[in-house]
mmCIF file with all atom_site columns, C-alpha atoms and ligand atoms in Angstrom:
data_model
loop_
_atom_site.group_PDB
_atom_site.id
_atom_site.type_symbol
_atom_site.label_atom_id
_atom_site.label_alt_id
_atom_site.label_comp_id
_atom_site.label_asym_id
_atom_site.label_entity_id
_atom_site.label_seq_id
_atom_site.pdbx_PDB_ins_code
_atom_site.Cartn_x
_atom_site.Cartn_y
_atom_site.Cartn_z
_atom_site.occupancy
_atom_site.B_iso_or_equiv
_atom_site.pdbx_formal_charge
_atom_site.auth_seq_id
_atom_site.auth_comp_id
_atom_site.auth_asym_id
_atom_site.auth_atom_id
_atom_site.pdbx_PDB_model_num
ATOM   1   C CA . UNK A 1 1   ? 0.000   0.000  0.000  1.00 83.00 ? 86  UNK A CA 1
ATOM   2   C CA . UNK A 1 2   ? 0.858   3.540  -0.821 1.00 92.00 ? 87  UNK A CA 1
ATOM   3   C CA . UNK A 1 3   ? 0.888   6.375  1.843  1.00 93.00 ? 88  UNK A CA 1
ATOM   4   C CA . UNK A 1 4   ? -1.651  7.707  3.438  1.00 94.00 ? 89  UNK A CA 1
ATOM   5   C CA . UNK A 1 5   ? -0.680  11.841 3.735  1.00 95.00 ? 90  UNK A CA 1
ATOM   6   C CA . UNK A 1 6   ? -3.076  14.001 6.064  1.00 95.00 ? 91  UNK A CA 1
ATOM   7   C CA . UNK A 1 7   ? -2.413  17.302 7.773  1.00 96.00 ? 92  UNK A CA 1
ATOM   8   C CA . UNK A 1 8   ? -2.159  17.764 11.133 1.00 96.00 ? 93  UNK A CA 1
ATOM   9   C CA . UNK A 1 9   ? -4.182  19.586 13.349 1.00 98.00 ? 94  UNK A CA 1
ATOM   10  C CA . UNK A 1 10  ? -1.162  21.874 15.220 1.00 98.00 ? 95  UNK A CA 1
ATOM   11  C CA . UNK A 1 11  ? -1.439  25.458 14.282 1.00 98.00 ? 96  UNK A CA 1
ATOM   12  C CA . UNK A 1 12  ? 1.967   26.122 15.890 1.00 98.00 ? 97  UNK A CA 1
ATOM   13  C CA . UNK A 1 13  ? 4.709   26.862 13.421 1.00 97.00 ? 98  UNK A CA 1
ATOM   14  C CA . UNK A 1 14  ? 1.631   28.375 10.871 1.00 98.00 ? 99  UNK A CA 1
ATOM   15  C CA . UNK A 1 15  ? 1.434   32.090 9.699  1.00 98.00 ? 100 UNK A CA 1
ATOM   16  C CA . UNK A 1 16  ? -2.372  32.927 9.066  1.00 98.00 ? 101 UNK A CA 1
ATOM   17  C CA . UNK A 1 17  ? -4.142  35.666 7.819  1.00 98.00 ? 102 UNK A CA 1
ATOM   18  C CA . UNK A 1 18  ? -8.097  35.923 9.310  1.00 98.00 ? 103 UNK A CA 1
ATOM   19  C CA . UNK A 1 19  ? -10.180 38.499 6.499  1.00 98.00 ? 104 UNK A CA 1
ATOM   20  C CA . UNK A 1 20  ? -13.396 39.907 7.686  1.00 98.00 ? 105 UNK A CA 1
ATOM   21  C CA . UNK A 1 21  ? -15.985 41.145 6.351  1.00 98.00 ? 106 UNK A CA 1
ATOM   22  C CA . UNK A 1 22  ? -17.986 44.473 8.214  1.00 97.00 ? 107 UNK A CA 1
ATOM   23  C CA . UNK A 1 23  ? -20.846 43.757 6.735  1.00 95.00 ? 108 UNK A CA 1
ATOM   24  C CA . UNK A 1 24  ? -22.945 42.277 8.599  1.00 95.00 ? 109 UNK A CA 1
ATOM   25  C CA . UNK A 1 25  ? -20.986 42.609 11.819 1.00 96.00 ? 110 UNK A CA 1
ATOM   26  C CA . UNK A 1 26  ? -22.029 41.493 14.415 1.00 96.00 ? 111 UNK A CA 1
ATOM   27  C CA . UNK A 1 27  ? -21.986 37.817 12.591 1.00 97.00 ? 112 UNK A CA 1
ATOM   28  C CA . UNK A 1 28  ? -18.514 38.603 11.591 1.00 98.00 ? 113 UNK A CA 1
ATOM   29  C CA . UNK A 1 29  ? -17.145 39.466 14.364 1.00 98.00 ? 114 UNK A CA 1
ATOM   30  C CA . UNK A 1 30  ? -19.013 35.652 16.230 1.00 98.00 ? 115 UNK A CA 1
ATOM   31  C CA . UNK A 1 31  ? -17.334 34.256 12.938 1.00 98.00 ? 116 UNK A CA 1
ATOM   32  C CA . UNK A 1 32  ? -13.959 35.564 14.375 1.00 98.00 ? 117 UNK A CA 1
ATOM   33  C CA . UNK A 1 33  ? -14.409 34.890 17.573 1.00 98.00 ? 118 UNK A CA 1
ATOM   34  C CA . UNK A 1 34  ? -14.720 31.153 16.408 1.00 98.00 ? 119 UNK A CA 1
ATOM   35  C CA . UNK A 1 35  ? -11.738 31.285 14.384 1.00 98.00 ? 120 UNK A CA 1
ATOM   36  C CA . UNK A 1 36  ? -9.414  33.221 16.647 1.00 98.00 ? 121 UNK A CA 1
ATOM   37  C CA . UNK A 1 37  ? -10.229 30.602 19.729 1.00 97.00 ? 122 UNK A CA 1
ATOM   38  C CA . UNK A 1 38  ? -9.207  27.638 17.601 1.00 98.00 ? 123 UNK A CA 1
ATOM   39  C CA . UNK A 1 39  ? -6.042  28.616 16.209 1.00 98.00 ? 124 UNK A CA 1
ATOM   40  C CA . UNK A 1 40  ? -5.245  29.650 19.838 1.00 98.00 ? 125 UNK A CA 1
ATOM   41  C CA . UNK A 1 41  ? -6.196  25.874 21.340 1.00 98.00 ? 126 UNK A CA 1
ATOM   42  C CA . UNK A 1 42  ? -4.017  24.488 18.518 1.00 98.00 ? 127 UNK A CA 1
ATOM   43  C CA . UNK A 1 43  ? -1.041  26.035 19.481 1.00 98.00 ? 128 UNK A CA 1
ATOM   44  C CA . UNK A 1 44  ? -1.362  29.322 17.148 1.00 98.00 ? 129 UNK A CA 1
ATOM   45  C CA . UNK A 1 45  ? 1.342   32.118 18.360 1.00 97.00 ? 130 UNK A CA 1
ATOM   46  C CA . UNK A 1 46  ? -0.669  35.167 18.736 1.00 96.00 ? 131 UNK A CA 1
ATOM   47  C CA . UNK A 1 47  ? 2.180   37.398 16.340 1.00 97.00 ? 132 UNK A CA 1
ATOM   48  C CA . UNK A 1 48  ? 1.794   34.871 13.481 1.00 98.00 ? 133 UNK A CA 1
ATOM   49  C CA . UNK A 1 49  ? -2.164  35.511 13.392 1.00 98.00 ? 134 UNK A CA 1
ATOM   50  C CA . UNK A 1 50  ? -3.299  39.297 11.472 1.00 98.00 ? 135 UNK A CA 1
ATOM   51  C CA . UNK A 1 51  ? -6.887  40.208 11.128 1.00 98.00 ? 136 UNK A CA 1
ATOM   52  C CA . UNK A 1 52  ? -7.540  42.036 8.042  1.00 98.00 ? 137 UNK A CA 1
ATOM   53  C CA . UNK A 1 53  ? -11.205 43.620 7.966  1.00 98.00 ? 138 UNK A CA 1
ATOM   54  C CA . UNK A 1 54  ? -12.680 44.607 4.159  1.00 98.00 ? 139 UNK A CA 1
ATOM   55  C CA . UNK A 1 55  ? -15.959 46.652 3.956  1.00 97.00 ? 140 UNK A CA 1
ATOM   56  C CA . UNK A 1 56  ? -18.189 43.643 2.285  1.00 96.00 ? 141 UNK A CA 1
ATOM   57  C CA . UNK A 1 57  ? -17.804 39.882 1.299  1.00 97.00 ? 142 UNK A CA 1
ATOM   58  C CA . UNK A 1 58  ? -17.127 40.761 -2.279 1.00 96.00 ? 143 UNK A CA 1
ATOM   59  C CA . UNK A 1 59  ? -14.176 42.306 -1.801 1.00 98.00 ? 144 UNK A CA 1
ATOM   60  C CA . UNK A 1 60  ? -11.997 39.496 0.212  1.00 98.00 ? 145 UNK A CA 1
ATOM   61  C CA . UNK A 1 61  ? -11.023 37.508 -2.840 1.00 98.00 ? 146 UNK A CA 1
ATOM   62  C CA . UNK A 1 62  ? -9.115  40.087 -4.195 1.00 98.00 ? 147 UNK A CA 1
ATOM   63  C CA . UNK A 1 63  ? -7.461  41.265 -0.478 1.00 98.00 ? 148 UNK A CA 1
ATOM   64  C CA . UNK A 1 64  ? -7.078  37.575 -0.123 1.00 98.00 ? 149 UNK A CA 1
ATOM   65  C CA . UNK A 1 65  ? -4.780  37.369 -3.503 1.00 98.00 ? 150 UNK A CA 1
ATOM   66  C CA . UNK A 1 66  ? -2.161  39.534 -1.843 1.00 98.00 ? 151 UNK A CA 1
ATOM   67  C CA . UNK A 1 67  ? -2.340  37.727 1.449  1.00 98.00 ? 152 UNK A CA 1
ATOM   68  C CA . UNK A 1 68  ? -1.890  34.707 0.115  1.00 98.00 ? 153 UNK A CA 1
ATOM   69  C CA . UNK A 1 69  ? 1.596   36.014 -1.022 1.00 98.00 ? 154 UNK A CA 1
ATOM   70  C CA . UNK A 1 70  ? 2.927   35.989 2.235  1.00 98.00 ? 155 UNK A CA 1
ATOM   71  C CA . UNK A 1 71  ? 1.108   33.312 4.773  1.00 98.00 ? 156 UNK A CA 1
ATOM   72  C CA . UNK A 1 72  ? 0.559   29.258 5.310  1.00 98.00 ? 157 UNK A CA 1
ATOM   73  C CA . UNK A 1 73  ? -3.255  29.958 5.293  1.00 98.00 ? 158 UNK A CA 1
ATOM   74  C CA . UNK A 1 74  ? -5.912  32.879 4.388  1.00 98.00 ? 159 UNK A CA 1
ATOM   75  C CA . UNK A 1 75  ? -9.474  32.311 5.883  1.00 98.00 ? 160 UNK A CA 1
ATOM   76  C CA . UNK A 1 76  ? -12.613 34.156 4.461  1.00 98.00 ? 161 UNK A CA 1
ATOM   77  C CA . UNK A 1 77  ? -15.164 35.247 7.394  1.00 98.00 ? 162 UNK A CA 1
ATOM   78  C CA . UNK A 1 78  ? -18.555 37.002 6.414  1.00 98.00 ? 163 UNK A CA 1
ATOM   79  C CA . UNK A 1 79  ? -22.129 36.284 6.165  1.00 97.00 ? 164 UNK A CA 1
ATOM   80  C CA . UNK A 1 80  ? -24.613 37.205 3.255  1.00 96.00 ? 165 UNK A CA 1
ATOM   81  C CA . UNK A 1 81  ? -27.976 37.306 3.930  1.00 95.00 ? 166 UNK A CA 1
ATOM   82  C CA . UNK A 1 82  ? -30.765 36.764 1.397  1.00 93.00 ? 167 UNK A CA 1
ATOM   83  C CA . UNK A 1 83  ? -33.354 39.218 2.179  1.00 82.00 ? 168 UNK A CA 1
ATOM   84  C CA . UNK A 1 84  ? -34.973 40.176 -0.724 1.00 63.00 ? 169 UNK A CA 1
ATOM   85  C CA . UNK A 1 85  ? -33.087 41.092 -3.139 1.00 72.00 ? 170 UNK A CA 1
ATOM   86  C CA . UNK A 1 86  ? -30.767 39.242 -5.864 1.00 78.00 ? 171 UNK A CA 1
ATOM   87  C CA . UNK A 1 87  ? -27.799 41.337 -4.899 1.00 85.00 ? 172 UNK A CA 1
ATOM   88  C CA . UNK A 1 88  ? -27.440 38.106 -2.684 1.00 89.00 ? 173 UNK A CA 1
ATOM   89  C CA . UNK A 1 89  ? -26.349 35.941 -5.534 1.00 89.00 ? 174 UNK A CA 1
ATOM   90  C CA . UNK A 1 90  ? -23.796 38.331 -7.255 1.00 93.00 ? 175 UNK A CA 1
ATOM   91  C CA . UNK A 1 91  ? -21.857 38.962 -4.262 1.00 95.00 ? 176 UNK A CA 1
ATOM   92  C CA . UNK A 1 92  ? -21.937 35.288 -2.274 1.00 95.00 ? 177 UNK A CA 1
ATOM   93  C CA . UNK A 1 93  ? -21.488 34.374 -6.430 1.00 96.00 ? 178 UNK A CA 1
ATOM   94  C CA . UNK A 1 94  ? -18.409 36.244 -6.996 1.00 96.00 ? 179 UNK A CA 1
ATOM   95  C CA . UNK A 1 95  ? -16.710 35.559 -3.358 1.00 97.00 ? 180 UNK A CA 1
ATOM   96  C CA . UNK A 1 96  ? -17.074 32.132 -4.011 1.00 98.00 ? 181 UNK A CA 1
ATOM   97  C CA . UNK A 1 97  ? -15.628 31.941 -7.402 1.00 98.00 ? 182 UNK A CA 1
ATOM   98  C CA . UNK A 1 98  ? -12.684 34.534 -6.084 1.00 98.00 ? 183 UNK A CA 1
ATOM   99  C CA . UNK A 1 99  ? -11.773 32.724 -3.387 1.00 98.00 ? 184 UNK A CA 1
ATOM   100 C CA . UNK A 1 100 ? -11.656 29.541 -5.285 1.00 98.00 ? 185 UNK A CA 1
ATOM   101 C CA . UNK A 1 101 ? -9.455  31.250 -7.817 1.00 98.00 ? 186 UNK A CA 1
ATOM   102 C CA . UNK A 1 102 ? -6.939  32.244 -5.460 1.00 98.00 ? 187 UNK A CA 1
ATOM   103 C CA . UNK A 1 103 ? -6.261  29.278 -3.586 1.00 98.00 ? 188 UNK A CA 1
ATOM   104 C CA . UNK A 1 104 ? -5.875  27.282 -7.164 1.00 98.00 ? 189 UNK A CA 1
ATOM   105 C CA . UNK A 1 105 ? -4.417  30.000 -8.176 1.00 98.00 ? 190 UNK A CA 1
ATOM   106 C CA . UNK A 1 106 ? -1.739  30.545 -5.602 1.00 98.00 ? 191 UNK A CA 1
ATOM   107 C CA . UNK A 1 107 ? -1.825  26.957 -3.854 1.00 97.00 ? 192 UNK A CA 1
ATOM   108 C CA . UNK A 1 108 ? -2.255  28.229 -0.811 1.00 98.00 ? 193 UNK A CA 1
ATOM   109 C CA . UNK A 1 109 ? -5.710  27.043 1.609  1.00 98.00 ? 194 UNK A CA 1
ATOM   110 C CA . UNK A 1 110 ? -7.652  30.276 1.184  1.00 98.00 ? 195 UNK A CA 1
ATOM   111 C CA . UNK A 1 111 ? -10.860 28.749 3.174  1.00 98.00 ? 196 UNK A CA 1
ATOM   112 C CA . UNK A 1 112 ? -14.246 29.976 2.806  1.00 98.00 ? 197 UNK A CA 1
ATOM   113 C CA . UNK A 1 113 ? -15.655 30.823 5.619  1.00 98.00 ? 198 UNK A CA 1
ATOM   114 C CA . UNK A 1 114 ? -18.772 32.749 4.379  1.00 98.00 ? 199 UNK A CA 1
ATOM   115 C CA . UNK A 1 115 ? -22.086 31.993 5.466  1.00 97.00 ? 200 UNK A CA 1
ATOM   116 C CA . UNK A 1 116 ? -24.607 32.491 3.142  1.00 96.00 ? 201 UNK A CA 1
ATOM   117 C CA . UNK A 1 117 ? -28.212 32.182 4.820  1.00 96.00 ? 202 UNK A CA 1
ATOM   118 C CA . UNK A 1 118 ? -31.730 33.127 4.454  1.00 94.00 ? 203 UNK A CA 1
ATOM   119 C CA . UNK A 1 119 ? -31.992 35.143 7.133  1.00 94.00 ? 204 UNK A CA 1
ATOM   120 C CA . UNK A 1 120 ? -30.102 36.841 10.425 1.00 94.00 ? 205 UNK A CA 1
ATOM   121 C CA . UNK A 1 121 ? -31.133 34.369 12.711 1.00 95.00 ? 206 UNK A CA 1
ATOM   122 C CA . UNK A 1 122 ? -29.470 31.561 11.286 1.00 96.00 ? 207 UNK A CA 1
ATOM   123 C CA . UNK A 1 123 ? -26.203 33.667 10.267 1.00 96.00 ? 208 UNK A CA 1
ATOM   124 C CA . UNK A 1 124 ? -26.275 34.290 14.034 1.00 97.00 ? 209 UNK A CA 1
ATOM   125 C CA . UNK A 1 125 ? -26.742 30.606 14.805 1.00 97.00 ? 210 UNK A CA 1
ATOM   126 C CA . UNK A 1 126 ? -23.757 29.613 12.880 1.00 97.00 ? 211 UNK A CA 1
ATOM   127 C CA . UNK A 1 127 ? -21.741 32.215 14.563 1.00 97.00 ? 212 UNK A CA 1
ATOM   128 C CA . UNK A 1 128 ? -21.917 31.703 17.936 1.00 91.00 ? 213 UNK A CA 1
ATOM   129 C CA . UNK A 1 129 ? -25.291 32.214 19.487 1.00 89.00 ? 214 UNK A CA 1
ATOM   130 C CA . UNK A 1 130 ? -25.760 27.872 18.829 1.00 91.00 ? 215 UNK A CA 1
ATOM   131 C CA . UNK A 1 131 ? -23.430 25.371 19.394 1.00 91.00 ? 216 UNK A CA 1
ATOM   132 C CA . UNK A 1 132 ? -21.438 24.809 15.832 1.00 93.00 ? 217 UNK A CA 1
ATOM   133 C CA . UNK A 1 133 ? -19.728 28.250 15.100 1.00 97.00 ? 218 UNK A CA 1
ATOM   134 C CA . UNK A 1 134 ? -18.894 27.939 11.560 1.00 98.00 ? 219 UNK A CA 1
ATOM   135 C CA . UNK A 1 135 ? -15.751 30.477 11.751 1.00 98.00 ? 220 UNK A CA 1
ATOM   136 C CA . UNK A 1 136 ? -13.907 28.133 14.395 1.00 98.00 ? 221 UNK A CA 1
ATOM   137 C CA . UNK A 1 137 ? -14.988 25.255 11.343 1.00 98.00 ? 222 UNK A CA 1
ATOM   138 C CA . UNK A 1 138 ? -12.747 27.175 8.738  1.00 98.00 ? 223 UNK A CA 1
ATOM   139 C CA . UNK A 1 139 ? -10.041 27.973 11.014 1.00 98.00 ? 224 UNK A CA 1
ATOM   140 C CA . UNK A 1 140 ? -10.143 23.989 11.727 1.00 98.00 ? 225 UNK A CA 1
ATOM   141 C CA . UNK A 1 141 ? -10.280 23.678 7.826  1.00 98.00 ? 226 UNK A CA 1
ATOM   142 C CA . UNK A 1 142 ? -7.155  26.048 7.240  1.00 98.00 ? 227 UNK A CA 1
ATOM   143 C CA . UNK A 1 143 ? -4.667  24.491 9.961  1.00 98.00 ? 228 UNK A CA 1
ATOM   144 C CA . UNK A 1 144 ? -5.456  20.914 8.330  1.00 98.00 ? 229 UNK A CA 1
ATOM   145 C CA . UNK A 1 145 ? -4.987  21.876 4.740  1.00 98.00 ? 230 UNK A CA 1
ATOM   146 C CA . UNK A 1 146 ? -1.720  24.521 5.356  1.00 98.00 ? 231 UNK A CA 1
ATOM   147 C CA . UNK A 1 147 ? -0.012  21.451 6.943  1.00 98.00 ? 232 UNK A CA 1
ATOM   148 C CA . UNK A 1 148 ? -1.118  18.899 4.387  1.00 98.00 ? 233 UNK A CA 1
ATOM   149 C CA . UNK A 1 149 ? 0.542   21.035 1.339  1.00 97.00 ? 234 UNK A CA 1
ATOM   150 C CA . UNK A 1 150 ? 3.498   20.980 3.464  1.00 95.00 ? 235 UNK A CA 1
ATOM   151 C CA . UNK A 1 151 ? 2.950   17.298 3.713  1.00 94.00 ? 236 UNK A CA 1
ATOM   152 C CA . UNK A 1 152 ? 2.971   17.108 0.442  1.00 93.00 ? 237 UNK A CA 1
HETATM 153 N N1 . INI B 2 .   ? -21.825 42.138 1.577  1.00 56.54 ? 215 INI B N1 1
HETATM 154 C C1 . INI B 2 .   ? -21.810 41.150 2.485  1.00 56.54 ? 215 INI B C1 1
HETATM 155 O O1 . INI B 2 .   ? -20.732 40.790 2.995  1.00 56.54 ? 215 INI B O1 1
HETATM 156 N N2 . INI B 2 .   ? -22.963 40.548 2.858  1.00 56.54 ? 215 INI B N2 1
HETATM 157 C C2 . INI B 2 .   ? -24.178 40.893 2.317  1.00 56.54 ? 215 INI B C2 1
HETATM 158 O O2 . INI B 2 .   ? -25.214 40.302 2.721  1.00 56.54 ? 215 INI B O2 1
HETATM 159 C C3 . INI B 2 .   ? -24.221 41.918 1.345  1.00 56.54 ? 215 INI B C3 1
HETATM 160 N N3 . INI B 2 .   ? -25.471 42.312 0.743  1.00 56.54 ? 215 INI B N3 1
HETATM 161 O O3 . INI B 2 .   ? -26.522 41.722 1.072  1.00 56.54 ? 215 INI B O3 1
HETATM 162 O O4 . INI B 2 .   ? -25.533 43.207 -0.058 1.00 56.54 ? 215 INI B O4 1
HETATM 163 C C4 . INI B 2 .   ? -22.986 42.548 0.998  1.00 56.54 ? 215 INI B C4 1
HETATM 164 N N4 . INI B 2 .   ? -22.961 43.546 0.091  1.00 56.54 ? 215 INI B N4 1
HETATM 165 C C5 . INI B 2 .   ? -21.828 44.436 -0.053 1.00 56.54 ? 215 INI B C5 1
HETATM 166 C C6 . INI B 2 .   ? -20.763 43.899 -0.992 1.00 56.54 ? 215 INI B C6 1
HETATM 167 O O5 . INI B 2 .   ? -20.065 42.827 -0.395 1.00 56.54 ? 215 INI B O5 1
HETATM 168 C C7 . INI B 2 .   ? -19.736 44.991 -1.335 1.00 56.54 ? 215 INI B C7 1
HETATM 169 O O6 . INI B 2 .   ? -19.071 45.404 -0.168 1.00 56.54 ? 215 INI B O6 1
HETATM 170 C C8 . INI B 2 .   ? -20.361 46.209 -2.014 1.00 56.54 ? 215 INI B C8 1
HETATM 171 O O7 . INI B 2 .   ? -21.169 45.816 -3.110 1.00 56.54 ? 215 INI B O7 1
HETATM 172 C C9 . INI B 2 .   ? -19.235 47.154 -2.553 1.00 56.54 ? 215 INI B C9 1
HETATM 173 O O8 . INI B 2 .   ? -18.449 46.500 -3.524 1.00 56.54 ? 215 INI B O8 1
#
């Protein structure tokens, strides 16, 4: 049998850039609780950890491009909310694509962390106010991939 390669789960020796979204803040900022706390418990030195905040989720994929320049992992945090109008789909659209691009583009784990709900209530859910926060998820995400391309 061949090997079997996985990433590890110790945040220690990785650099990692959090982006966050202000729209929709008060989710964001549950999303980064999330993420902050489990980079900490996995051994994540507070100086290797930045916290870059954009105005709206449709603008991290291009922040996240130069980021990914110069860390192990970028995560993505934001919510968009449905509501009522179809702006919903262009911008969780485009964030999705953009982040995609980037990470294929620049091989680095550039994890989306975006929720994209019908409503407030269950962006809150997902970021703190249930059980399941969705921003300690990515971080969880990132620290497993950013050591399995070093794996590999
Ligand atoms: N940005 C979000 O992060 N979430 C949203 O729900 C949202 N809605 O609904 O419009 C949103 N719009 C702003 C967008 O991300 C840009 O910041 C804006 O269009 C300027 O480019």
């Amino acid at each position: 049998m061949g090997k079997i390669i996985e990433g590890n789960l110790d945040a220690g020796k990785l650099k990692v850039a959090i982006i966050v979204s202000r729209f929709n803040e008060l989710v964001s900022k549950g999303l980064l609780g999330g993420a902050e706390d489990c980079l900490k418990r996995h051994g994540a030195k507070e100086s290797n950890l930045d916290v870059v905040w954009v105005p709206g989720a449709y603008e991290i994929p291009l922040v996240a491009k130069k980021l990914a320049k110069d860390y192990d992992a970028v995560i993505c945090l934001g919510a968009v909310i449905r509501g009522a109008t179809p702006h919903f789909e262009y911008v969780a659209g485009e964030a999705a694509k953009g982040i995609a691009k980037v990470s294929l583009d620049s091989g680095v784990p550039v994890i989306f962390g975006i929720l994209t709900t019908d409503n407030l209530e269950q962006a809150l859910e997902r970021a703190g106010a249930k059980p399941g926060n969705k921003g300690f998820a990515a971080a969880m995400s990132a620290i497993e991939l950013a050591n399995l391309i070093k794996e590999i």
